[in-house]
Short mmCIF file of C-alpha atoms in Angstrom, two decimals:
data_model
loop_
_atom_site.label_atom_id
_atom_site.label_comp_id
_atom_site.label_asym_id
_atom_site.label_seq_id
_atom_site.Cartn_x
_atom_site.Cartn_y
_atom_site.Cartn_z
CA UNK A 1 7.84 7.23 24.13
CA UNK A 2 4.85 4.98 23.03
CA UNK A 3 4.02 4.31 19.40
CA UNK A 4 0.57 3.90 18.52
CA UNK A 5 1.04 1.66 15.54
CA UNK A 6 3.17 -0.62 17.55
CA UNK A 7 1.36 -0.32 20.56
CA UNK A 8 4.79 -0.31 22.55
CA UNK A 9 7.79 2.06 22.52
CA UNK A 10 10.31 1.61 19.63
CA UNK A 11 13.15 0.48 22.25
CA UNK A 12 10.85 -2.23 23.44
CA UNK A 13 10.00 -3.39 20.11
CA UNK A 14 13.67 -3.42 18.87
CA UNK A 15 15.45 -4.71 22.29
CA UNK A 16 12.60 -6.74 23.54
CA UNK A 17 12.52 -4.89 26.95
CA UNK A 18 11.49 -1.70 28.25
CA UNK A 19 14.03 1.01 28.28
CA UNK A 20 15.88 1.46 31.68
CA UNK A 21 15.81 5.10 32.91
CA UNK A 22 17.43 6.63 35.95
CA UNK A 23 14.13 5.84 37.82
CA UNK A 24 14.59 2.17 36.95
CA UNK A 25 18.55 1.95 37.78
CA UNK A 26 18.38 1.08 41.15
CA UNK A 27 16.44 -2.17 40.27
CA UNK A 28 18.41 -5.37 39.92
CA UNK A 29 17.15 -7.97 37.60
CA UNK A 30 16.32 -11.36 39.10
CA UNK A 31 17.37 -13.40 36.10
CA UNK A 32 18.83 -12.88 32.71
CA UNK A 33 17.10 -14.36 29.60
CA UNK A 34 19.48 -16.30 27.44
CA UNK A 35 19.53 -18.81 24.67
CA UNK A 36 16.41 -20.38 23.29
CA UNK A 37 14.10 -18.38 25.51
CA UNK A 38 15.20 -15.00 23.93
CA UNK A 39 14.61 -16.27 20.48
CA UNK A 40 11.08 -17.22 21.46
CA UNK A 41 10.37 -14.37 23.09
CA UNK A 42 11.64 -12.27 20.03
CA UNK A 43 9.70 -14.11 17.60
CA UNK A 44 6.59 -13.58 19.45
CA UNK A 45 7.58 -9.88 19.59
CA UNK A 46 7.86 -9.52 15.98
CA UNK A 47 4.71 -11.49 15.32
CA UNK A 48 2.86 -9.14 17.52
CA UNK A 49 4.69 -5.83 15.95
CA UNK A 50 3.52 -7.30 12.55
CA UNK A 51 -0.03 -7.46 13.61
CA UNK A 52 -0.07 -3.99 15.23
CA UNK A 53 1.37 -2.55 12.10
CA UNK A 54 -1.34 -4.25 9.84
CA UNK A 55 -3.84 -2.98 11.91
CA UNK A 56 -2.58 0.44 11.74
CA UNK A 57 -2.26 0.16 8.02
CA UNK A 58 -6.24 -1.09 7.76
CA UNK A 59 -6.97 1.90 10.00
CA UNK A 60 -5.36 4.34 7.67
CA UNK A 61 -6.84 2.59 4.55
CA UNK A 62 -10.38 2.68 5.80
CA UNK A 63 -9.84 6.35 6.57
CA UNK A 64 -8.45 7.47 3.50
CA UNK A 65 -11.38 5.36 1.66
CA UNK A 66 -13.96 7.43 3.52
CA UNK A 67 -12.61 10.62 1.85
CA UNK A 68 -12.05 8.71 -1.70
CA UNK A 69 -14.22 9.88 -4.57
CA UNK A 70 -14.52 8.08 -7.96
CA UNK A 71 -14.72 10.86 -10.60
CA UNK A 72 -15.79 9.76 -14.11
CA UNK A 73 -15.56 12.34 -17.09
CA UNK A 74 -17.55 12.26 -20.14
CA UNK A 75 -16.16 13.14 -23.67
CA UNK A 76 -16.10 16.83 -24.36
CA UNK A 77 -15.67 17.86 -20.66
CA UNK A 78 -13.03 20.31 -19.85
CA UNK A 79 -10.67 19.63 -16.81
CA UNK A 80 -7.36 21.04 -15.31
CA UNK A 81 -4.13 18.90 -15.09
CA UNK A 82 -2.54 19.33 -11.49
CA UNK A 83 1.03 19.72 -11.53
CA UNK A 84 3.75 20.29 -9.04
CA UNK A 85 5.21 23.77 -9.18
CA UNK A 86 8.42 22.82 -9.63
CA UNK A 87 7.95 20.80 -12.72
CA UNK A 88 5.71 23.31 -14.60
CA UNK A 89 7.96 24.23 -17.55
CA UNK A 90 5.36 27.02 -18.49
CA UNK A 91 6.54 29.33 -15.93
CA UNK A 92 10.31 30.32 -15.35
CA UNK A 93 9.83 32.68 -12.40
CA UNK A 94 11.88 32.06 -9.18
CA UNK A 95 8.74 32.24 -7.01
CA UNK A 96 7.67 28.69 -7.86
CA UNK A 97 5.25 28.33 -4.99
CA UNK A 98 3.33 31.32 -6.39
CA UNK A 99 2.84 29.67 -9.71
CA UNK A 100 -0.65 28.04 -10.35
CA UNK A 101 -0.93 24.34 -9.08
CA UNK A 102 -3.15 23.43 -12.20
CA UNK A 103 -2.67 23.77 -15.94
CA UNK A 104 -5.53 23.97 -18.48
CA UNK A 105 -8.35 23.61 -19.07
CA UNK A 106 -7.99 20.47 -21.46
CA UNK A 107 -11.09 18.94 -23.34
CA UNK A 108 -11.19 15.00 -22.87
CA UNK A 109 -11.03 13.62 -26.56
CA UNK A 110 -10.69 9.93 -25.65
CA UNK A 111 -11.41 7.71 -22.89
CA UNK A 112 -8.71 4.99 -22.85
CA UNK A 113 -9.95 3.37 -19.42
CA UNK A 114 -11.66 4.45 -16.34
CA UNK A 115 -8.46 6.25 -15.02
CA UNK A 116 -6.85 7.47 -18.09
CA UNK A 117 -8.48 10.12 -20.40
#
């Protein structure tokens, strides 16, 4: 199974070689890597995996930044507060999934910093 972030299969990332399936059981390896060669190969593999994961994280960040909107509120504006349904102490019903995901409206009385009101 190919992993897009690693650009290889997880088995290959972990063990440094492709997984042998029933199709490849009849093939006999010509040589076996031992000692220093395997350490060098594993170091290269780890560096490559780190690079691929960084690229994947950058792609995800760029995609998330496209959808990000900086909101600025003024004094006196009314806003709703988003809360998790399980954390709402106002409702005591058993059907928390049906409770409102927002509470409020609340009026902004003070601006502490750009992200805290």
